[in-house]
Short mmCIF file of C-alpha atoms in Angstrom, two decimals:
data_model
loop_
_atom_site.label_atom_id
_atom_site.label_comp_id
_atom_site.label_asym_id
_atom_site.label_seq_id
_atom_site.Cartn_x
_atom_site.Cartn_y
_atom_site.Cartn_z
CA UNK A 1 -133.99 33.95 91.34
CA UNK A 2 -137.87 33.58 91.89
CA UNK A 3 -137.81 34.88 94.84
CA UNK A 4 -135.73 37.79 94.40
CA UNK A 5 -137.79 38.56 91.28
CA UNK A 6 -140.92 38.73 93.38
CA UNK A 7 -139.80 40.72 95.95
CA UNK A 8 -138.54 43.30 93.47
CA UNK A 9 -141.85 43.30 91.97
CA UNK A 10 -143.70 43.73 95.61
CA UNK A 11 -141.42 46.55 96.34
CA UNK A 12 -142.02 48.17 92.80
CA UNK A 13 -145.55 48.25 93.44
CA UNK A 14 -145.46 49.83 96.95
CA UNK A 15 -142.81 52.23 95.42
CA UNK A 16 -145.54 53.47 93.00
CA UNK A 17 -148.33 53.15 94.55
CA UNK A 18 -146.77 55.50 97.72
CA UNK A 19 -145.98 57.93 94.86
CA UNK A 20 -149.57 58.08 93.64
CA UNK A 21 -150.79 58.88 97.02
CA UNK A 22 -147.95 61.61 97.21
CA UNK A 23 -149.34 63.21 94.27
CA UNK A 24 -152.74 63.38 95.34
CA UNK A 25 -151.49 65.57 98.46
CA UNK A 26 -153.31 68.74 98.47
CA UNK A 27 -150.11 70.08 99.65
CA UNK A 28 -147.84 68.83 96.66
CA UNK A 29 -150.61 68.50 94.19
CA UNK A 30 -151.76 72.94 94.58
CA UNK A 31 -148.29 73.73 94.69
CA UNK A 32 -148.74 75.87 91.63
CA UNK A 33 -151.64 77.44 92.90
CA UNK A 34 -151.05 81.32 94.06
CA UNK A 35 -152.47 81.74 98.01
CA UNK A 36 -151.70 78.43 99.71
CA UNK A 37 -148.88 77.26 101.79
CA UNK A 38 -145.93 74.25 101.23
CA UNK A 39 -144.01 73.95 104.76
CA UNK A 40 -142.16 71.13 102.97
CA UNK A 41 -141.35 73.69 99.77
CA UNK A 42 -141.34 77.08 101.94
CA UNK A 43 -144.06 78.83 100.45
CA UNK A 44 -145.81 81.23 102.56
CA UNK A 45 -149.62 82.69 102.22
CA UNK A 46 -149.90 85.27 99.53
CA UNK A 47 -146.88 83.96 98.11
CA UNK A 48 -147.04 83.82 94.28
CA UNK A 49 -145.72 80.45 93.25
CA UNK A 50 -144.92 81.58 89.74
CA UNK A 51 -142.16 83.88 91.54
CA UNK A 52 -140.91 81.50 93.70
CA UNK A 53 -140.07 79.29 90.66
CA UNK A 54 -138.81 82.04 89.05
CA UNK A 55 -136.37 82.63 92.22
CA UNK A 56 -135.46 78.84 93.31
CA UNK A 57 -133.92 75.81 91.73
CA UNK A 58 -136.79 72.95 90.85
CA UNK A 59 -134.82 70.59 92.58
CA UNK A 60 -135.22 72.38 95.73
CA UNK A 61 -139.05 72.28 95.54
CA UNK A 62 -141.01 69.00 96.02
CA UNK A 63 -142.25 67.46 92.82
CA UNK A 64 -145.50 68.44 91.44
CA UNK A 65 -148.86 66.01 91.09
CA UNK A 66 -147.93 65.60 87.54
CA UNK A 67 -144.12 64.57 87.82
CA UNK A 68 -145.37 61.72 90.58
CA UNK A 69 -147.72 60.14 88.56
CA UNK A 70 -145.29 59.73 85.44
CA UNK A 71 -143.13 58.22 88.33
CA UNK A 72 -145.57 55.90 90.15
CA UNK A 73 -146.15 54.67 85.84
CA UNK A 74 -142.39 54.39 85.69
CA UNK A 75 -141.79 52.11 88.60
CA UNK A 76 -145.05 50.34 87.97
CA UNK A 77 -143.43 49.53 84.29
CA UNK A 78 -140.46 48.74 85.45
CA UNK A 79 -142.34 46.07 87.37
CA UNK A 80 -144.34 44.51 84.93
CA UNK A 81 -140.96 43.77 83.24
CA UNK A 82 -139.48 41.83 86.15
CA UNK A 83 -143.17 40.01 86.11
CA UNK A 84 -142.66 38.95 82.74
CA UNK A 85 -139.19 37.22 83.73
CA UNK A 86 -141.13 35.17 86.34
CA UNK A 87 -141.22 31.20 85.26
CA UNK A 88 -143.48 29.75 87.96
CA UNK A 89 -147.06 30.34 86.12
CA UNK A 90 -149.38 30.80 89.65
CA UNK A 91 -146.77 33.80 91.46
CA UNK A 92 -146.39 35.43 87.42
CA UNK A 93 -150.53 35.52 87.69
CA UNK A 94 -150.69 36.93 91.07
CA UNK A 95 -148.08 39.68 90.22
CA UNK A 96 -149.87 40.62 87.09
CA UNK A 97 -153.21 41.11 88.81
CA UNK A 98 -151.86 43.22 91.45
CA UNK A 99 -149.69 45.42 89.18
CA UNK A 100 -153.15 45.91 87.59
CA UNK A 101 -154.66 46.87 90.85
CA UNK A 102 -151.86 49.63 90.96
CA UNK A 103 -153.12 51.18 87.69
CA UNK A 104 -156.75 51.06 88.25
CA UNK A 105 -156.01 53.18 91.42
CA UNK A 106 -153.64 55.50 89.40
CA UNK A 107 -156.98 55.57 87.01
CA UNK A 108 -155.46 53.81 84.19
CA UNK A 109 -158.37 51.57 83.73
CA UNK A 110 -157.21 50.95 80.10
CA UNK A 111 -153.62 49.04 81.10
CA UNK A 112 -155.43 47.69 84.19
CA UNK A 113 -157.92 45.38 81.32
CA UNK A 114 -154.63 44.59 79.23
CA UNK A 115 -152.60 43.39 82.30
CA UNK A 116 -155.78 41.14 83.59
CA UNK A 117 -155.96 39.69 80.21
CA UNK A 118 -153.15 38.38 80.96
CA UNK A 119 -152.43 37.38 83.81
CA UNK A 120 -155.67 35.28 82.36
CA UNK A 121 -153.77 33.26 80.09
CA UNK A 122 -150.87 32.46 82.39
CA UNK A 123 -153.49 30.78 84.93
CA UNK A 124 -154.50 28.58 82.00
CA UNK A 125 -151.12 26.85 81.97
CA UNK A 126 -151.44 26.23 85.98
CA UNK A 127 -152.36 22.76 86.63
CA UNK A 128 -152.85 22.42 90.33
CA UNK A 129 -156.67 23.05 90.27
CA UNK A 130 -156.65 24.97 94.16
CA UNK A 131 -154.07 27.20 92.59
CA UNK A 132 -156.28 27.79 89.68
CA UNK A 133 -159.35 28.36 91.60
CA UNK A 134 -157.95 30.90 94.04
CA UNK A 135 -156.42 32.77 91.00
CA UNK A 136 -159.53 33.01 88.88
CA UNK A 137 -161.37 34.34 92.29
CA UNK A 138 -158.83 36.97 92.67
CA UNK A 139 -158.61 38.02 89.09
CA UNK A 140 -162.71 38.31 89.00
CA UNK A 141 -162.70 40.64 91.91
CA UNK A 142 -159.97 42.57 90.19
CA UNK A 143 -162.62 42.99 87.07
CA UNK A 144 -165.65 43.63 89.78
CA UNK A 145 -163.71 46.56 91.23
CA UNK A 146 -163.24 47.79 87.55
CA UNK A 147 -166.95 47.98 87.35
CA UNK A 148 -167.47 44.86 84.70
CA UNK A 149 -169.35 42.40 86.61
CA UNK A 150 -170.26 40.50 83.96
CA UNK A 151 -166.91 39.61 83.45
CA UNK A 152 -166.17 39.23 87.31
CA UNK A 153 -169.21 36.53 87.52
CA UNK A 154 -168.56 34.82 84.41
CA UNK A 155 -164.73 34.24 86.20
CA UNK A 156 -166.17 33.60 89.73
CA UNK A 157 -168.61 30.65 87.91
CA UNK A 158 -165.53 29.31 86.48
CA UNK A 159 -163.43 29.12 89.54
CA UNK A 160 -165.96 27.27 91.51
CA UNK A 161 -166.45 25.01 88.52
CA UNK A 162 -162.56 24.32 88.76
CA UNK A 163 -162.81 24.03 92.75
CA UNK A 164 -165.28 21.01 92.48
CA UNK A 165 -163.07 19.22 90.78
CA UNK A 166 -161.00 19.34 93.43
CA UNK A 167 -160.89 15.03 94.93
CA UNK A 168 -160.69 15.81 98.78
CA UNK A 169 -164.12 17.36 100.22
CA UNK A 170 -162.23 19.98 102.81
CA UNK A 171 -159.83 21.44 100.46
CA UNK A 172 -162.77 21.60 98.30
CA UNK A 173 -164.87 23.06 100.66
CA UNK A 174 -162.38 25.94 102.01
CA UNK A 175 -161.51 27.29 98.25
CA UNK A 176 -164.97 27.42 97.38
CA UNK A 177 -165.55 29.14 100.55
CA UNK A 178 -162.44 31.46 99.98
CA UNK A 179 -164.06 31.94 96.58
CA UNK A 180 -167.33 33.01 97.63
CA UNK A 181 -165.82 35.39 100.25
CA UNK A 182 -164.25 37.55 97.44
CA UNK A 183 -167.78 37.41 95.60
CA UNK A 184 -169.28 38.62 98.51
CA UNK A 185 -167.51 41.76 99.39
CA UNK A 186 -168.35 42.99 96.22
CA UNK A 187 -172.14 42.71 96.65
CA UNK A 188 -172.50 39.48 94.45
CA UNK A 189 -174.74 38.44 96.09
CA UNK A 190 -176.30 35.73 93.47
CA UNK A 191 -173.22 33.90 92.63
CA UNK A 192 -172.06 34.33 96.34
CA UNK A 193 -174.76 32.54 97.23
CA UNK A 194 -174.55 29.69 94.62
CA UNK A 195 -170.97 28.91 95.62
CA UNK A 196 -171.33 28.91 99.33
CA UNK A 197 -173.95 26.58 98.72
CA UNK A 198 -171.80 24.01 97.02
CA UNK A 199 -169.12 24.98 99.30
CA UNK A 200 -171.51 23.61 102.45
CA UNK A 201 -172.43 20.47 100.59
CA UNK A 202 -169.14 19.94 100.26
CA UNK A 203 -168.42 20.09 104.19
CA UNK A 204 -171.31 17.59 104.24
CA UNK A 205 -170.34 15.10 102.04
CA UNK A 206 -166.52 15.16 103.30
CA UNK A 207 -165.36 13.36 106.56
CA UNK A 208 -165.82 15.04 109.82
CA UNK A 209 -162.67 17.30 110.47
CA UNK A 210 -160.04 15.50 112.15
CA UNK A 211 -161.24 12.74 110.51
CA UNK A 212 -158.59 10.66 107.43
CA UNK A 213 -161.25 10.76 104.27
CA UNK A 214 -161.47 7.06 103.10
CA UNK A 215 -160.92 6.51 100.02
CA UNK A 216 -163.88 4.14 98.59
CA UNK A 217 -162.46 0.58 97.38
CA UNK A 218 -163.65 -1.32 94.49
CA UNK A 219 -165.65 -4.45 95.73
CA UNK A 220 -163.79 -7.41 95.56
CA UNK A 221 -166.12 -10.10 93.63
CA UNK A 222 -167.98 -9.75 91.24
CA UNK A 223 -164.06 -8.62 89.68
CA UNK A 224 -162.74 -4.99 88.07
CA UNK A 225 -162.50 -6.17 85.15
CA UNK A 226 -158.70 -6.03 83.96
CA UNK A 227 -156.94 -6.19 80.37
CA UNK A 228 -154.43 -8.55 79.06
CA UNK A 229 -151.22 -8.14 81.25
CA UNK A 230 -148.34 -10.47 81.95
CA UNK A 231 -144.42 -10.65 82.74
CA UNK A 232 -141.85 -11.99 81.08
CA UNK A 233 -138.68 -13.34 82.26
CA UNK A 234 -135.18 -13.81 81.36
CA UNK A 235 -133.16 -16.02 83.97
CA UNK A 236 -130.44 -18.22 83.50
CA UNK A 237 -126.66 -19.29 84.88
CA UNK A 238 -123.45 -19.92 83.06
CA UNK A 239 -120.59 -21.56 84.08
CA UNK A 240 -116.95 -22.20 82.47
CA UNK A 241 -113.60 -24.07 83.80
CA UNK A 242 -112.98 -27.93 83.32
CA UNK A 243 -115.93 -27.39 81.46
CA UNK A 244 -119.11 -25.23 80.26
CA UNK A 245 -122.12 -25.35 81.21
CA UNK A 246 -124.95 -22.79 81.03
CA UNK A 247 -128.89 -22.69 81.50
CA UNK A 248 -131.25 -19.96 80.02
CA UNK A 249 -134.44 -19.29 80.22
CA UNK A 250 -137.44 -17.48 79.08
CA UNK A 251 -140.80 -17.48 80.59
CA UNK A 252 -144.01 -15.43 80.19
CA UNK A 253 -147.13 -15.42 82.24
CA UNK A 254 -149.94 -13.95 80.94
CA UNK A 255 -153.58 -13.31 81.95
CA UNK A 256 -157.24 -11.58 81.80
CA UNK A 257 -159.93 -11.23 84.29
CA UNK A 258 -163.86 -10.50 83.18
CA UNK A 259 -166.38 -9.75 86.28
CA UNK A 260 -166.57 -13.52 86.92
CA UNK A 261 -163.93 -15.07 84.67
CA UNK A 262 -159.93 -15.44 84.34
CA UNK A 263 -157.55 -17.37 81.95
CA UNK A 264 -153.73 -17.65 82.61
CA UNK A 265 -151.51 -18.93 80.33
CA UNK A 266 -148.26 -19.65 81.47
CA UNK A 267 -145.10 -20.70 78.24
CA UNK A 268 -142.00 -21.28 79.80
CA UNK A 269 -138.86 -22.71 77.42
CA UNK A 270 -135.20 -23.09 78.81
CA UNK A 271 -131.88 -24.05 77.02
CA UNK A 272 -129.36 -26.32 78.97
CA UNK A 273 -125.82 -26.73 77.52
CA UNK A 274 -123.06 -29.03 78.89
CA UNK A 275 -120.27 -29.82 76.71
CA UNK A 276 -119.21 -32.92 78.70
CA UNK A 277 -122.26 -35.16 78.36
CA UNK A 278 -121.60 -38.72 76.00
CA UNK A 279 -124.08 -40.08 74.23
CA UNK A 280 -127.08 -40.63 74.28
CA UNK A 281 -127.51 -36.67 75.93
CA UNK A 282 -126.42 -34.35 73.25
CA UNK A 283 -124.63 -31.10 74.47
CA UNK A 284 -127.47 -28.89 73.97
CA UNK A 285 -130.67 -30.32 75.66
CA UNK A 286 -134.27 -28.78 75.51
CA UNK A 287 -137.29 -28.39 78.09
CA UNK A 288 -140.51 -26.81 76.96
CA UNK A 289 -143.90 -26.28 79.21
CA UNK A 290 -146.84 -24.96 77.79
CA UNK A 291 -150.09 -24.51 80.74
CA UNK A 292 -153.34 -22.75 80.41
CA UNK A 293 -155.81 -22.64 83.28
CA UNK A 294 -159.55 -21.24 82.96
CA UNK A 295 -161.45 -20.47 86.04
CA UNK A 296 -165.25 -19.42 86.68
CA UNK A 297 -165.83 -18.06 90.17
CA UNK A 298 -169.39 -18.29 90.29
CA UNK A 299 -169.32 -16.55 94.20
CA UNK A 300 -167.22 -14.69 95.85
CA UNK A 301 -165.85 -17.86 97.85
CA UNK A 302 -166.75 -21.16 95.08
CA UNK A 303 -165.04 -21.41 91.66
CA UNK A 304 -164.97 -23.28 89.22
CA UNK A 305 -161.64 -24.72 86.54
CA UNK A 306 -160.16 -26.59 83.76
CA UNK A 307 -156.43 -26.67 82.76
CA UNK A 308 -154.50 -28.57 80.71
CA UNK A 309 -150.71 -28.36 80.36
CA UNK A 310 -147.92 -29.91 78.00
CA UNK A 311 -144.63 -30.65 78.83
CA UNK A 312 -141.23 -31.99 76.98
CA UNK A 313 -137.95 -32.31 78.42
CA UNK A 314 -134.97 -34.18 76.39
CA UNK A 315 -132.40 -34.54 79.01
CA UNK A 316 -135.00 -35.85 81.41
CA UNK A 317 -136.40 -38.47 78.12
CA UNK A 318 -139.73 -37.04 78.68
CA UNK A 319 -140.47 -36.73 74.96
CA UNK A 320 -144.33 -35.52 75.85
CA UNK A 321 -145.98 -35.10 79.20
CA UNK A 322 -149.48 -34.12 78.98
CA UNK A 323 -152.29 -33.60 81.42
CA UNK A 324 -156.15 -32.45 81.71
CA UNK A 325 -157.75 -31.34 85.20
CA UNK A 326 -161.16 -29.82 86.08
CA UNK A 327 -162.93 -29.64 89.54
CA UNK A 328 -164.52 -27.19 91.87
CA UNK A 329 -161.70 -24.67 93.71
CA UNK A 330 -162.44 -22.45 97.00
CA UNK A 331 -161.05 -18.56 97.55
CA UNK A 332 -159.28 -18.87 101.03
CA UNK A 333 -158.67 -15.32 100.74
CA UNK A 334 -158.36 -11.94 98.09
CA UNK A 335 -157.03 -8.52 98.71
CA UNK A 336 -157.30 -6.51 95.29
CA UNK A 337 -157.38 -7.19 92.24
CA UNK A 338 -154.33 -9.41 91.39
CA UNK A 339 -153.74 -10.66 95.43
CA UNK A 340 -154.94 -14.15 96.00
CA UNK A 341 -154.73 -17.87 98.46
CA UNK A 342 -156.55 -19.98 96.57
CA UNK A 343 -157.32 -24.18 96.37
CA UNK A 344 -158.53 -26.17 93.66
CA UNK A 345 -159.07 -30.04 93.62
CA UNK A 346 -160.46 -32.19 90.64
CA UNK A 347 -160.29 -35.04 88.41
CA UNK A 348 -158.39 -35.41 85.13
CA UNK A 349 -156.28 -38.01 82.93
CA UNK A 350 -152.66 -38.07 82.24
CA UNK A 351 -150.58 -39.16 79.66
CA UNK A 352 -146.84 -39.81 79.51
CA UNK A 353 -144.24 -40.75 76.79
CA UNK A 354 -140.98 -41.00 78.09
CA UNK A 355 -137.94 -43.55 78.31
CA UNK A 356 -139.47 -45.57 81.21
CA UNK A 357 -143.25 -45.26 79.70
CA UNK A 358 -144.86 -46.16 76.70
CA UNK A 359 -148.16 -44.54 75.53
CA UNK A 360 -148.82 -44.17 79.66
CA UNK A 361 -152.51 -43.07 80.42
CA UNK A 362 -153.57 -42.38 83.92
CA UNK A 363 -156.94 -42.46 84.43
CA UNK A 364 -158.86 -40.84 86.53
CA UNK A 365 -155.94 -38.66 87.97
CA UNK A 366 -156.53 -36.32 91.19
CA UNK A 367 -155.00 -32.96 91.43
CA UNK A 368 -154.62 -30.80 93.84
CA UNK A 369 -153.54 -27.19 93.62
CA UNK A 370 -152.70 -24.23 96.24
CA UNK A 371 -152.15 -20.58 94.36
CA UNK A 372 -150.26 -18.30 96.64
CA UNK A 373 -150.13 -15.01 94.42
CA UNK A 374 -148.66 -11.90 94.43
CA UNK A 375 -147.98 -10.95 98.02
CA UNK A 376 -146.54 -7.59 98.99
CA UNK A 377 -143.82 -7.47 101.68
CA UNK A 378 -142.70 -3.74 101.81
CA UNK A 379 -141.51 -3.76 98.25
CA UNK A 380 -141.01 -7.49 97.60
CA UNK A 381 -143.26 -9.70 95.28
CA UNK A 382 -143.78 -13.39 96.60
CA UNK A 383 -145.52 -15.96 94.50
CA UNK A 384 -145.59 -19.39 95.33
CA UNK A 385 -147.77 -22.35 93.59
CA UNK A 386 -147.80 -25.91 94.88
CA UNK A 387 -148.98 -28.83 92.53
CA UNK A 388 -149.64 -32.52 93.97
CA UNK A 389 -150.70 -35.45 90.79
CA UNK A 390 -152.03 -39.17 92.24
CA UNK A 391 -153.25 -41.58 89.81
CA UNK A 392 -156.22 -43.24 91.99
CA UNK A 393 -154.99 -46.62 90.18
CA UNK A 394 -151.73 -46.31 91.24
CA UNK A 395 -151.10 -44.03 94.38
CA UNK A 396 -147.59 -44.67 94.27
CA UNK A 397 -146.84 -42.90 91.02
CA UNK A 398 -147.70 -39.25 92.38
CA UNK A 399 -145.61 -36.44 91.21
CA UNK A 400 -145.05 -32.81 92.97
CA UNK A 401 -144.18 -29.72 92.36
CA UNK A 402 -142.97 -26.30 93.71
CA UNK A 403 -142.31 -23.14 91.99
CA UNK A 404 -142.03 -19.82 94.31
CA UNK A 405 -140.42 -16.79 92.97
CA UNK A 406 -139.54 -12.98 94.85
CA UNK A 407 -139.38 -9.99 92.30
CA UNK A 408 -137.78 -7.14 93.32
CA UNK A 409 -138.48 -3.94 91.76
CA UNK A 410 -135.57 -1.92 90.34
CA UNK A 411 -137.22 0.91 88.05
CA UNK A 412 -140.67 0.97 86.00
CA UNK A 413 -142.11 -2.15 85.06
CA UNK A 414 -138.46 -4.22 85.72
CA UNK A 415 -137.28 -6.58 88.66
CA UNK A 416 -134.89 -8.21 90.00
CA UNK A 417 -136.25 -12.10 89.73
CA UNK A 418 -135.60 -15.17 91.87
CA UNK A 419 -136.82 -18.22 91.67
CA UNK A 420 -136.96 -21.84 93.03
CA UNK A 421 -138.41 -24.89 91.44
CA UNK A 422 -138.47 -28.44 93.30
CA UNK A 423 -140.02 -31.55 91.38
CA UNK A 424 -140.81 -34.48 92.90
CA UNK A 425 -141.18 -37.84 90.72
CA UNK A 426 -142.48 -40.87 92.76
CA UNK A 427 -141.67 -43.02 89.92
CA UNK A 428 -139.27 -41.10 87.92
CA UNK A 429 -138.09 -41.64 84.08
CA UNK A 430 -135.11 -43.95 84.12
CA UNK A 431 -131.92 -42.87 85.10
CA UNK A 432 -132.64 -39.31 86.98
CA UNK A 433 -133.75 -38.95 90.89
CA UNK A 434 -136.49 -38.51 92.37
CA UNK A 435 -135.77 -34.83 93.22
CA UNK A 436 -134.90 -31.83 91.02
CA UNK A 437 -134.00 -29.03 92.73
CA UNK A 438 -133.35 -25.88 90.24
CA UNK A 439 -132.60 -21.56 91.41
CA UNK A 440 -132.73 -19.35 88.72
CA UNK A 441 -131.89 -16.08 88.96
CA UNK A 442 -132.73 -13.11 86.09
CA UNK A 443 -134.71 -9.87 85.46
CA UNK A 444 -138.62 -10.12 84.87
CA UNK A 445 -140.10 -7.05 83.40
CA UNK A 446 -143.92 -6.97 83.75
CA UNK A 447 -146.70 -5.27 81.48
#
């Protein structure tokens, strides 16, 4: 519909402005005048043209000057009314100015103003600033060619104002160019030369032609600083036949990062239901972790942390599991902001009450930690973090453990959320293996 719109419009305008040139013919135009010759009406020297109208049908004689202006206005009407029908804002602009063209050459300087006014105010509502630029040039040679060059340089200024704007130095570069070359041809010369100026400094500063511009990173360390963001996630299983079982759970992560400081704090809390446990497990059993790790990096390679986590788990008879680390920690690698390998090793105390122990304190307790963090494959999220616990008094109560999960994405902030957890208990709380193997499955939604 556009386009068929626009090219009634174009052919409008040639329709009209064809007929103004008509009526300029001296041959047309003197028609009336006694003494001069029409081949095209038959009108012979001497001839007196008020007897020849007298003696012939006006339809048989060529229109006079007059008639062919009133139709050149006509079609050029008729073609500001399709204009006004046209929704994209940048080809509605662009037919308005050039329908005003039309009537400054018919002399109507009057509805030439009104229709540039407009077309005005439907390049406000364009957004793409090259579109905008180019517009504004063409509309402020319109108003130099109407003789008001205040009006044309006040519209020129603005148009290069938009065109710097513009991110990529070439594009940038060619519309102020394109800009300055309507300025130009109509002799001014001052702002002509103040926006080829910033149109070669912008060919300087942009990337030699060919040439990919590179878009300039943030450094990694010291850190952009980020706000408080985090993901949450609901995952869990559900089973039902000789009996039901069922396992949700919800889990948040949530952290901040200054120019040389980070916190995470990680809550996790999962419901597990099995109807056929006997005493002393109750159907409905409970495990709870609460972990919150601060971290200094004091280079771009050396860091420096402290966590503490808290941990109860009633079908395990852990009724509290508690722990306190702090050490130095090294960056292995970082790409970005949130993309990270690191290591961490230090020295803390632990303390356990559970079925097997009684008011247990390890101390000192070595910890080691590997962070493996949000790695992009293609469109897949990988984060794995591997824990390792040895009391130096007794090496062979160590404990382990693995938790990787892949997200997914599905649509705005959501995923699709997979994860693995493996635990590993040296000396484990009476009655339960060594290893815990656990695959949750869910949606994560991240903010």
């Amino acid at each position: 519909m556009r386009k068929r719109n626009l090219a009634a419009v174009a052919l409008l305008i040639s329709l009209g402005l064809g007929e103004a040139v008509r009526a300029q013919n001296p041959q047309t135009f003197l028609l009336l005048q006694s003494g001069n010759t029409c081949p095209e009406c038959g009108l012979d020297a001497g001839s007196d043209a008020g007897e020849l109208v007298g003696d012939r049908d006006l339809r048989q004689i060529d229109i006079t000057g007059l008639e062919q202006v009133q139709i050149s206005d006509r079609l050029l009407q008729q073609a500001e009314d399709i204009a006004d029908t046209i929704a994209d804002p940048p080809g509605k602009a662009r037919v308005l100015s050039e329908i005003a063209l039309k009537y400054a050459e018919l002399g109507e300087f009057s509805r030439s103003a009104d229709l540039l006014l407009r077309a005005l105010e439907v390049v406000n509502f364009i957004v793409d600033s090259r579109q905008k630029a180019i517009l504004l040039g063409s509309i402020a040679a319109q108003y130099a060619r109407l003789g008001q060059s205040a009006e044309a340089s006040e519209l020129f200024s603005q148009a290069a104002e938009i065109a710097n704007k513009i991110e990529e130095g070439q594009v940038r570069a060619s519309v102020l160019a394109e800009i300055a070359l309507k300025s130009t041809s109509l002799r001014l010369s001052e702002v002509s030369e103040q926006i080829l100026s910033q149109s070669e400094r912008a060919i300087s500063e942009s990337p030699v032609a060919g040439q990919p511009e590179v878009e300039e990173k943030p450094p990694l360390f010291p850190f952009e600083p980020i706000p408080w963001t985090g993901r949450i996630r609901l995952l869990g299983r559900f089973f039902s036949g000789n009996k039901t079982t069922s396992v949700f759970t919800v889990a948040s992560d949530i952290e901040r990062k200054w120019r040389r400081n980070q916190i995470d704090i990680n809550l996790r809390a999962t419901n597990n239901f099995d109807d056929s446990r006997s005493s002393p497990n109750q159907d409905n059993e409970f495990e709870g972790r609460f972990q919150v790790e601060y971290r200094h990096h004091a280079t771009a390679r050396w860091q420096y942390f402290v966590n503490s986590s808290a941990r109860r788990n009633t079908l395990d008879d852990i009724d509290i599991r508690t722990s306190f680390y702090t050490g130095p920690g090294l960056n292995i690698w970082r790409a970005g902001n949130s993309q990270s390998f690191d290591m961490q090793l230090g020295l803390g105390i632990r303390f356990e009450e559970s079925n097997r122990r009684n008011d247990d304190l390890d101390f000192p307790v070595a910890q080691y930690k590997v962070r493996y963090k949000d790695l992009y494959f293609d469109n897949v999220k990988f984060r794995n973090f591997y824990t390792l616990e040895v009391p130096l008094v007794n090496l062979e109560d160590y404990y382990m453990e693995l938790n990787s999960s892949v997200a997914v994405p599905i649509s705005g902030g959501w995923s699709f959320n997979n994860a693995l957890r493996i635990q590993y208990a040296a000396e484990p709380s009476r009655n339960n293996p060594n290893v815990e193997v656990k695959m949750e499955t869910g949606l994560e939604y991240q903010f």
